């Protein structure tokens, strides 16, 4: 494989290093929180899905779930669009891809390769044609119990060796029969988390944005919806084509805190909020798993806690080291060197008041999403809630403007009563709000000046600040250090540097 085909992973750390050494007020504990933004990018290299994993097995195992509850017949265009979209997705699957099609109602069933087939089908002309025939004769009846659908997908994918396991779920309604199902949604999500990536789509006028978001946030996917039924096949084609561009099936963020530092949380904040749970530990290091990377950039917020008691003021100290790891999947990946997360304890309240723009940006998104949710809840109260709904809606518009997020602004304008009015128009349907809730859950990175598509990598503190950084492992130490005090131990002075 040529260097041009090699996949490269990039890592930068953005933060304001100064934290107050003194408590913010009476009764406050000694610990302080450091917030840092990790910008991780994947670029270059050929898509993994078009080939096979190093074991010779298919690189992708795909399960397509079609909602076939009774409501899909009202109107029938929903079921027709679902069939067309599922067939379009099957036709795009590369040769050798493992796949299945499921129908979901009160229980889940295997449409293809059939109820008596325990294994997944393998994409080829005959299997694609058979799957299309089975999809075309689908009918709709019964209720909705999405937990059973996801659990069946989990069982089908459980033992498959493909490095990328993906589920594409479509529903037009709400999880109305969850309380009577053999497996509730919460139980299914517990069982499915970490097993596959799930993208969930809404269609029609009665789907629930919060339901889709609860599924995709747990299963590392994205929630989307179509406004018109006929838009679904093209949307599915776009999604599958994007999936075929997967370059890295799994990427792990490895945090190694220094003694006395505690990891509070790690959260994906771009392209959407998603809390990451620890996936394993080795010594002091803790790993957090992210999945199914194409050529893209994601942002993560890391929150660390440390006690400044007895620590030097005004000197850079390392709170943790950050690195990324990728499991061996048969393709070369060039990884970045580890980067430090730093702190400088200060008694100057002005120094300590600065905050990194990425942290502030995430907070603005949280506030905008909360304002949309509050506006929706007030709108549900009818005329009584209208003043509160308009007030929260105007707040969401203001926050979207401060963020400079044109996509969110466009979504808000769709329900505004005239440009710049800050009021909600009359005649809205509930589904209009569901689309807005999905839009408010999507986040974008800040735009950089023209000609500078990515921010410069953060620089280590210069020697004048009393530190030197090892170019190999990112260790930081006194400026007069001769050897790295980190894992590599390399010389830091002389011809070998």
Coordinates of C-alpha atoms in Angstrom, one line a residue:
X1 CA 0.0 0.0 0.0
X2 CA 1.4 3.4 -0.9
X3 CA 1.8 6.3 1.5
X4 CA -1.1 8.1 -0.2
X5 CA -3.4 5.2 0.7
X6 CA -2.3 5.2 4.3
X7 CA -4.8 6.4 6.8
X8 CA -3.6 9.2 9.1
X9 CA -5.1 10.1 12.5
X10 CA -4.4 13.5 13.9
X11 CA -4.7 14.8 17.5
X12 CA -4.6 18.3 18.9
X13 CA -5.4 19.4 22.4
X14 CA -7.1 22.8 23.0
X15 CA -7.3 24.2 26.5
X16 CA -6.7 27.2 28.8
X17 CA -4.1 26.0 31.2
X18 CA -4.6 28.5 34.1
X19 CA -6.8 27.3 37.1
X20 CA -7.4 29.1 40.4
X21 CA -5.4 27.6 43.3
X22 CA -7.7 29.0 45.9
X23 CA -11.3 27.8 46.5
X24 CA -14.1 29.8 44.7
X25 CA -16.0 30.3 47.9
X26 CA -16.6 29.0 51.4
X27 CA -17.2 25.3 51.7
X28 CA -15.8 24.5 48.3
X29 CA -13.5 21.4 48.1
X30 CA -9.9 21.6 47.2
X31 CA -10.2 19.9 43.8
X32 CA -10.4 22.0 40.6
X33 CA -11.7 20.9 37.2
X34 CA -9.7 21.3 34.0
X35 CA -11.7 21.2 30.7
X36 CA -9.9 20.4 27.5
X37 CA -11.1 19.9 23.9
X38 CA -9.5 17.0 21.9
X39 CA -9.8 17.5 18.1
X40 CA -9.3 14.1 16.5
X41 CA -9.3 13.7 12.7
X42 CA -9.0 10.8 10.3
X43 CA -7.9 11.5 6.7
X44 CA -6.5 9.7 3.7
X45 CA -6.6 6.1 2.8
X46 CA -9.1 4.0 0.9
X47 CA -12.4 3.0 2.5
X48 CA -12.2 -0.1 4.5
X49 CA -15.6 -1.5 3.5
X50 CA -14.8 -2.0 -0.2
X51 CA -12.3 -4.7 0.7
X52 CA -11.9 -7.3 3.4
X53 CA -10.5 -7.5 6.8
X54 CA -7.0 -9.0 7.2
X55 CA -8.7 -12.3 8.4
X56 CA -10.3 -12.6 4.9
X57 CA -13.8 -12.0 6.4
X58 CA -16.0 -9.2 5.1
X59 CA -15.2 -5.8 6.5
X60 CA -18.9 -4.9 7.0
X61 CA -21.8 -6.7 8.6
X62 CA -25.1 -4.8 8.0
X63 CA -28.6 -5.2 9.5
X64 CA -31.4 -3.2 8.0
X65 CA -34.5 -2.9 10.3
X66 CA -37.8 -1.8 8.7
X67 CA -40.7 -0.7 10.9
X68 CA -43.7 -2.8 9.7
X69 CA -46.1 -1.8 12.5
X70 CA -49.7 -1.0 11.5
X71 CA -49.1 2.8 11.4
X72 CA -46.8 2.4 8.4
X73 CA -49.9 2.0 6.3
X74 CA -51.3 5.4 7.2
X75 CA -50.5 6.6 4.6
X76 CA -49.2 3.7 2.7
X77 CA -46.5 5.9 1.0
X78 CA -44.4 5.4 4.2
X79 CA -44.2 1.6 3.7
X80 CA -43.5 2.0 0.0
X81 CA -40.7 4.5 0.7
X82 CA -39.3 2.1 3.4
X83 CA -39.2 -0.7 0.9
X84 CA -37.6 1.4 -1.8
X85 CA -35.0 2.7 0.6
X86 CA -34.1 -0.8 2.0
X87 CA -33.8 -2.2 -1.6
X88 CA -31.5 0.8 -2.5
X89 CA -29.3 0.1 0.5
X90 CA -29.0 -3.6 -0.3
X91 CA -28.1 -2.9 -3.9
X92 CA -25.2 -0.7 -2.7
X93 CA -23.6 -3.4 -0.4
X94 CA -20.3 -4.6 -1.8
X95 CA -19.7 -8.2 -2.8
X96 CA -19.2 -10.4 0.2
X97 CA -20.8 -8.1 2.7
X98 CA -22.7 -9.9 5.4
X99 CA -26.2 -8.6 5.8
X100 CA -29.8 -9.2 7.0
X101 CA -33.1 -7.4 6.7
X102 CA -35.5 -7.4 9.7
X103 CA -39.1 -6.4 10.1
X104 CA -40.1 -4.8 13.3
X105 CA -43.5 -4.6 15.0
X106 CA -44.4 -6.0 18.4
X107 CA -41.8 -8.7 17.7
X108 CA -39.0 -8.7 15.2
X109 CA -38.6 -11.1 12.4
X110 CA -35.9 -11.9 9.8
X111 CA -37.1 -11.0 6.3
X112 CA -33.9 -12.1 4.6
X113 CA -32.1 -14.5 4.7
X114 CA -35.3 -16.0 6.3
X115 CA -36.5 -17.1 9.7
X116 CA -34.8 -20.5 9.5
X117 CA -31.4 -19.1 8.6
X118 CA -29.2 -18.4 11.7
X119 CA -26.3 -16.8 9.7
X120 CA -26.3 -13.6 7.8
X121 CA -26.6 -13.5 4.1
X122 CA -23.6 -12.8 1.9
X123 CA -24.1 -10.0 -0.7
X124 CA -24.0 -11.2 -4.3
X125 CA -26.4 -11.0 -7.2
X126 CA -28.6 -13.9 -6.1
X127 CA -28.8 -12.8 -2.4
X128 CA -29.5 -9.2 -3.3
X129 CA -32.3 -10.3 -5.7
X130 CA -33.8 -12.6 -3.0
X131 CA -33.6 -9.9 -0.4
X132 CA -35.4 -7.5 -2.8
X133 CA -38.2 -10.0 -3.4
X134 CA -38.7 -10.5 0.3
X135 CA -38.7 -6.8 1.0
X136 CA -41.2 -6.0 -1.8
X137 CA -43.9 -8.3 -0.3
X138 CA -43.7 -6.9 3.2
X139 CA -46.9 -5.9 4.8
X140 CA -47.6 -4.0 8.0
X141 CA -49.5 -4.9 11.2
X142 CA -49.2 -4.8 15.0
X143 CA -47.4 -2.4 17.3
X144 CA -44.0 -1.1 18.1
X145 CA -41.4 -2.6 20.5
X146 CA -38.0 -1.4 19.3
X147 CA -36.1 -3.2 22.1
X148 CA -36.9 -6.5 20.5
X149 CA -35.8 -5.3 17.1
X150 CA -32.4 -4.2 18.4
X151 CA -31.9 -7.4 20.4
X152 CA -32.5 -9.6 17.3
X153 CA -29.9 -7.5 15.4
X154 CA -27.5 -8.0 18.3
X155 CA -28.0 -11.8 18.2
X156 CA -27.4 -11.9 14.5
X157 CA -24.2 -9.8 14.7
X158 CA -22.9 -11.3 17.9
X159 CA -20.4 -13.8 16.5
X160 CA -19.6 -12.2 13.2
X161 CA -15.9 -11.2 12.7
X162 CA -16.5 -8.1 10.6
X163 CA -14.7 -5.1 12.1
X164 CA -17.6 -2.8 11.2
X165 CA -21.0 -3.9 12.5
X166 CA -23.8 -1.5 11.6
X167 CA -27.6 -1.3 12.1
X168 CA -29.8 1.0 10.1
X169 CA -33.2 1.4 11.9
X170 CA -36.3 3.1 10.5
X171 CA -39.4 3.9 12.4
X172 CA -42.5 6.1 11.9
X173 CA -43.8 6.0 15.5
X174 CA -43.1 5.8 19.2
X175 CA -42.0 2.9 21.3
X176 CA -45.6 2.4 22.5
X177 CA -45.5 -1.3 23.4
X178 CA -42.2 -1.2 25.3
X179 CA -43.8 -2.0 28.6
X180 CA -45.3 -5.3 27.2
X181 CA -42.3 -6.4 25.2
X182 CA -40.2 -9.4 25.9
X183 CA -37.2 -7.0 26.1
X184 CA -37.5 -3.4 26.9
X185 CA -35.6 -0.7 25.0
X186 CA -33.4 0.1 28.0
X187 CA -32.5 -3.5 28.5
X188 CA -31.7 -3.9 24.8
X189 CA -29.5 -0.8 24.8
X190 CA -27.5 -2.2 27.7
X191 CA -27.0 -5.4 25.8
X192 CA -26.2 -3.8 22.5
X193 CA -23.9 -1.0 23.6
X194 CA -20.5 -1.5 22.2
X195 CA -21.7 -4.4 19.9
X196 CA -22.5 -2.3 16.8
X197 CA -23.2 1.2 15.6
X198 CA -26.8 2.2 15.0
X199 CA -28.2 5.0 12.8
X200 CA -31.9 5.6 13.4
X201 CA -34.3 7.4 11.0
X202 CA -37.7 8.8 11.4
X203 CA -40.4 8.9 8.7
X204 CA -43.9 10.3 8.7
X205 CA -45.6 12.6 11.2
X206 CA -45.5 10.7 14.5
X207 CA -41.9 9.7 15.3
X208 CA -40.1 10.8 18.4
X209 CA -36.8 12.7 18.2
X210 CA -35.9 11.9 21.8
X211 CA -36.4 8.2 21.2
X212 CA -34.1 8.3 18.2
X213 CA -31.5 10.3 20.1
X214 CA -31.6 8.0 23.1
X215 CA -30.9 5.0 20.7
X216 CA -28.1 6.6 18.7
X217 CA -26.3 8.2 21.6
X218 CA -26.0 4.8 23.3
X219 CA -25.0 3.0 20.1
X220 CA -22.6 5.6 18.7
X221 CA -24.8 6.5 15.7
X222 CA -26.7 9.5 14.4
X223 CA -30.4 10.3 14.4
X224 CA -32.0 11.7 11.3
X225 CA -35.4 12.0 9.6
X226 CA -37.0 12.8 6.2
X227 CA -39.6 15.5 5.8
X228 CA -41.2 13.8 2.8
X229 CA -41.5 10.0 2.4
X230 CA -40.1 10.0 -1.1
X231 CA -36.8 11.5 0.2
X232 CA -35.9 8.3 2.1
X233 CA -34.3 6.2 -0.7
X234 CA -31.9 9.0 -1.6
X235 CA -31.1 9.5 2.0
X236 CA -30.4 5.8 2.5
X237 CA -28.1 5.8 -0.5
X238 CA -26.2 8.8 0.9
X239 CA -25.8 7.1 4.3
X240 CA -24.7 3.8 2.8
X241 CA -22.2 5.5 0.5
X242 CA -20.8 7.3 3.6
X243 CA -20.6 4.0 5.5
X244 CA -18.6 2.5 2.6
X245 CA -16.0 5.2 3.2
X246 CA -15.3 4.0 6.7
X247 CA -11.5 4.3 7.1
X248 CA -11.1 3.2 10.8
X249 CA -13.6 0.8 12.4
X250 CA -12.7 1.7 15.9
X251 CA -10.5 4.4 17.5
X252 CA -9.7 4.5 21.2
X253 CA -8.9 7.6 23.2
X254 CA -6.3 6.6 25.9
X255 CA -6.0 9.0 28.9
X256 CA -3.2 8.5 31.4
X257 CA -3.6 10.8 34.4
X258 CA -0.7 11.7 36.5
X259 CA -0.9 10.8 40.2
X260 CA -3.5 12.9 42.0
X261 CA -5.5 13.6 38.8
X262 CA -9.0 12.1 38.4
X263 CA -10.8 11.6 35.1
X264 CA -14.3 13.0 35.6
X265 CA -15.8 12.4 32.1
X266 CA -15.1 12.2 28.4
X267 CA -17.9 13.4 26.0
X268 CA -18.1 13.7 22.3
X269 CA -19.3 17.2 21.5
X270 CA -19.0 17.3 17.7
X271 CA -20.8 16.2 15.6
X272 CA -23.2 15.5 18.4
X273 CA -23.1 15.1 22.2
X274 CA -22.4 11.5 23.3
X275 CA -21.0 10.5 26.7
X276 CA -18.2 8.0 26.4
X277 CA -17.9 5.3 29.1
X278 CA -14.6 3.7 30.1
X279 CA -13.9 0.6 28.0
X280 CA -10.9 -0.8 29.9
X281 CA -7.8 0.2 31.9
X282 CA -4.2 -0.7 31.8
X283 CA -2.2 0.6 34.7
X284 CA -3.1 4.3 35.2
X285 CA -4.5 4.6 31.6
X286 CA -8.2 4.4 30.8
X287 CA -9.5 3.9 27.3
X288 CA -12.7 5.3 25.7
X289 CA -14.0 3.7 22.4
X290 CA -15.3 5.6 19.4
X291 CA -16.5 3.7 16.3
X292 CA -16.9 3.8 12.5
X293 CA -14.7 6.8 11.4
X294 CA -14.8 8.0 7.8
X295 CA -12.6 10.9 6.7
X296 CA -13.8 13.4 9.3
X297 CA -13.0 15.4 12.4
X298 CA -14.7 14.9 15.8
X299 CA -14.3 16.9 19.0
X300 CA -14.2 15.5 22.5
X301 CA -14.4 17.3 25.9
X302 CA -12.2 15.8 28.6
X303 CA -12.8 16.9 32.2
X304 CA -10.1 16.2 34.8
X305 CA -10.0 17.0 38.5
X306 CA -6.9 17.8 40.5
X307 CA -5.9 19.2 43.9
X308 CA -3.6 22.3 43.8
X309 CA -2.7 21.9 47.5
X310 CA 1.1 22.0 47.8
X311 CA 1.7 22.5 44.1
X312 CA 3.9 25.2 42.6
X313 CA 2.2 28.3 41.4
X314 CA 2.9 29.7 37.9
X315 CA 4.6 26.5 36.5
X316 CA 3.2 24.2 33.9
X317 CA 2.3 20.8 35.2
X318 CA 1.0 17.8 33.3
X319 CA -2.4 16.5 34.5
X320 CA -2.7 13.7 31.9
X321 CA -1.3 12.4 28.6
X322 CA -3.7 11.8 25.7
X323 CA -3.0 9.3 22.9
X324 CA -5.1 7.5 20.3
X325 CA -5.0 3.8 19.5
X326 CA -6.4 1.8 16.6
X327 CA -6.8 -2.0 16.7
X328 CA -5.1 -4.0 13.9
X329 CA -7.6 -4.4 11.1
X330 CA -5.2 -5.1 8.2
X331 CA -4.7 -1.5 7.0
X332 CA -1.8 0.8 7.9
X333 CA -2.6 3.7 10.1
X334 CA -0.3 6.5 11.1
X335 CA -1.0 7.6 14.6
X336 CA -0.1 10.9 16.2
X337 CA 2.3 11.1 19.2
X338 CA 0.7 11.6 22.6
X339 CA -0.2 15.1 23.7
X340 CA -0.3 16.6 27.2
X341 CA -3.1 18.2 29.1
X342 CA -1.5 20.9 31.3
X343 CA -2.4 23.0 34.3
X344 CA -0.8 26.1 35.7
X345 CA -2.0 27.0 39.2
X346 CA -2.5 30.7 39.7
X347 CA -3.5 33.1 42.4
X348 CA -4.5 35.7 39.8
X349 CA -8.3 35.6 39.3
X350 CA -8.0 37.2 35.9
X351 CA -5.7 34.5 34.6
X352 CA -8.0 31.9 35.9
X353 CA -11.2 33.4 34.4
X354 CA -10.2 32.6 30.8
X355 CA -11.9 29.6 29.1
X356 CA -11.1 27.7 26.0
X357 CA -13.5 28.7 23.1
X358 CA -14.3 25.0 22.4
X359 CA -15.6 24.5 26.0
X360 CA -17.7 27.6 25.7
X361 CA -19.1 26.5 22.3
X362 CA -20.2 23.2 23.8
X363 CA -22.0 25.0 26.6
X364 CA -23.8 27.3 24.1
X365 CA -25.0 24.2 22.2
X366 CA -26.3 22.7 25.4
X367 CA -28.2 25.9 26.2
X368 CA -29.6 26.1 22.7
X369 CA -30.8 22.5 22.8
X370 CA -32.3 23.1 26.2
X371 CA -34.1 26.2 25.0
X372 CA -35.7 24.3 22.1
X373 CA -36.9 21.6 24.5
X374 CA -38.4 24.2 26.8
X375 CA -40.1 26.0 23.9
X376 CA -41.6 22.7 22.7
X377 CA -42.9 21.8 26.2
X378 CA -44.5 25.2 26.5
X379 CA -46.0 25.0 23.0
X380 CA -47.7 21.7 24.0
X381 CA -49.7 23.7 26.6
X382 CA -51.4 25.7 23.8
X383 CA -52.3 29.3 24.3
X384 CA -51.4 29.2 28.0
X385 CA -47.8 28.3 27.2
X386 CA -47.4 30.6 24.2
X387 CA -45.5 33.4 25.9
X388 CA -43.0 31.0 27.4
X389 CA -42.6 29.1 24.1
X390 CA -41.8 32.4 22.3
X391 CA -39.4 33.4 24.9
X392 CA -37.4 30.2 24.8
X393 CA -37.6 30.1 21.0
X394 CA -36.1 33.6 20.8
X395 CA -33.3 32.5 23.2
X396 CA -32.5 29.5 20.9
X397 CA -32.3 31.8 17.9
X398 CA -30.0 34.2 19.8
X399 CA -27.7 31.3 20.8
X400 CA -27.6 29.8 17.3
X401 CA -26.6 33.2 16.0
X402 CA -23.9 33.5 18.6
X403 CA -22.6 30.0 17.5
X404 CA -22.7 31.0 13.9
X405 CA -24.5 27.7 13.1
X406 CA -26.3 28.3 9.9
X407 CA -27.9 24.8 9.8
X408 CA -29.4 25.3 13.2
X409 CA -30.5 28.8 12.3
X410 CA -32.2 27.5 9.1
X411 CA -34.0 24.8 11.2
X412 CA -35.2 27.5 13.6
X413 CA -36.4 29.8 10.7
X414 CA -38.6 27.0 9.5
X415 CA -40.9 27.5 12.5
X416 CA -40.4 31.2 13.0
X417 CA -43.3 33.6 12.3
X418 CA -41.4 35.8 9.9
X419 CA -37.6 36.5 9.7
X420 CA -36.3 38.1 12.8
X421 CA -39.6 38.1 14.7
X422 CA -38.4 35.7 17.4
X423 CA -41.9 34.2 17.6
X424 CA -43.3 30.8 16.7
X425 CA -45.6 30.7 13.8
X426 CA -49.1 29.3 14.0
X427 CA -50.2 26.1 12.4
X428 CA -47.2 24.0 13.4
X429 CA -47.5 20.3 13.7
X430 CA -45.7 18.2 16.4
X431 CA -43.4 16.7 13.7
X432 CA -42.1 20.2 12.9
X433 CA -40.8 20.3 16.5
X434 CA -39.3 16.8 16.2
X435 CA -37.2 17.9 13.2
X436 CA -36.1 20.9 15.2
X437 CA -35.1 18.8 18.2
X438 CA -32.9 16.6 16.0
X439 CA -31.3 19.7 14.4
X440 CA -30.6 21.2 17.9
X441 CA -28.7 18.0 18.8
X442 CA -26.3 18.3 15.9
X443 CA -23.1 20.4 16.5
X444 CA -20.5 21.8 14.3
X445 CA -16.9 23.0 14.9
X446 CA -16.1 26.7 14.7
X447 CA -15.2 28.0 11.3
X448 CA -11.6 29.0 10.7
X449 CA -10.4 31.8 8.4
X450 CA -10.5 31.3 4.7
X451 CA -7.6 29.3 3.4
X452 CA -7.1 27.8 6.9
X453 CA -9.4 24.8 7.0
X454 CA -8.0 23.5 10.3
X455 CA -6.7 25.2 13.4
X456 CA -3.0 25.1 14.0
X457 CA -1.7 22.4 16.3
X458 CA -1.3 23.7 19.8
X459 CA 2.3 24.4 20.7
X460 CA 4.0 23.1 23.8
X461 CA 5.0 25.8 26.3
X462 CA 8.4 27.2 25.3
X463 CA 11.5 26.7 27.3
X464 CA 11.2 30.2 28.6
X465 CA 8.2 29.0 30.6
X466 CA 10.4 26.5 32.3
X467 CA 9.4 23.4 30.3
X468 CA 10.7 21.2 27.5
X469 CA 8.5 18.7 25.7
X470 CA 9.7 15.3 24.4
X471 CA 9.0 15.2 20.6
X472 CA 8.3 11.4 20.8
X473 CA 6.0 10.8 23.8
X474 CA 4.9 14.3 24.8
X475 CA 6.4 14.2 28.3
X476 CA 6.9 17.6 29.8
X477 CA 9.7 18.4 32.2
X478 CA 12.1 21.1 33.4
X479 CA 13.8 23.0 30.6
X480 CA 17.2 21.8 31.6
X481 CA 16.2 18.0 31.4
X482 CA 18.8 15.9 29.6
X483 CA 16.6 12.8 29.1
X484 CA 12.9 12.3 28.8
X485 CA 11.3 11.4 32.0
X486 CA 8.4 9.6 30.3
X487 CA 8.1 6.2 28.8
X488 CA 10.6 6.6 25.9
X489 CA 13.5 7.9 27.9
X490 CA 15.2 9.4 24.8
X491 CA 17.9 12.1 25.1
X492 CA 16.5 15.6 24.9
X493 CA 19.8 17.4 24.2
X494 CA 22.6 16.8 21.7
X495 CA 22.8 15.5 18.2
X496 CA 20.2 12.8 18.7
X497 CA 17.4 15.3 19.3

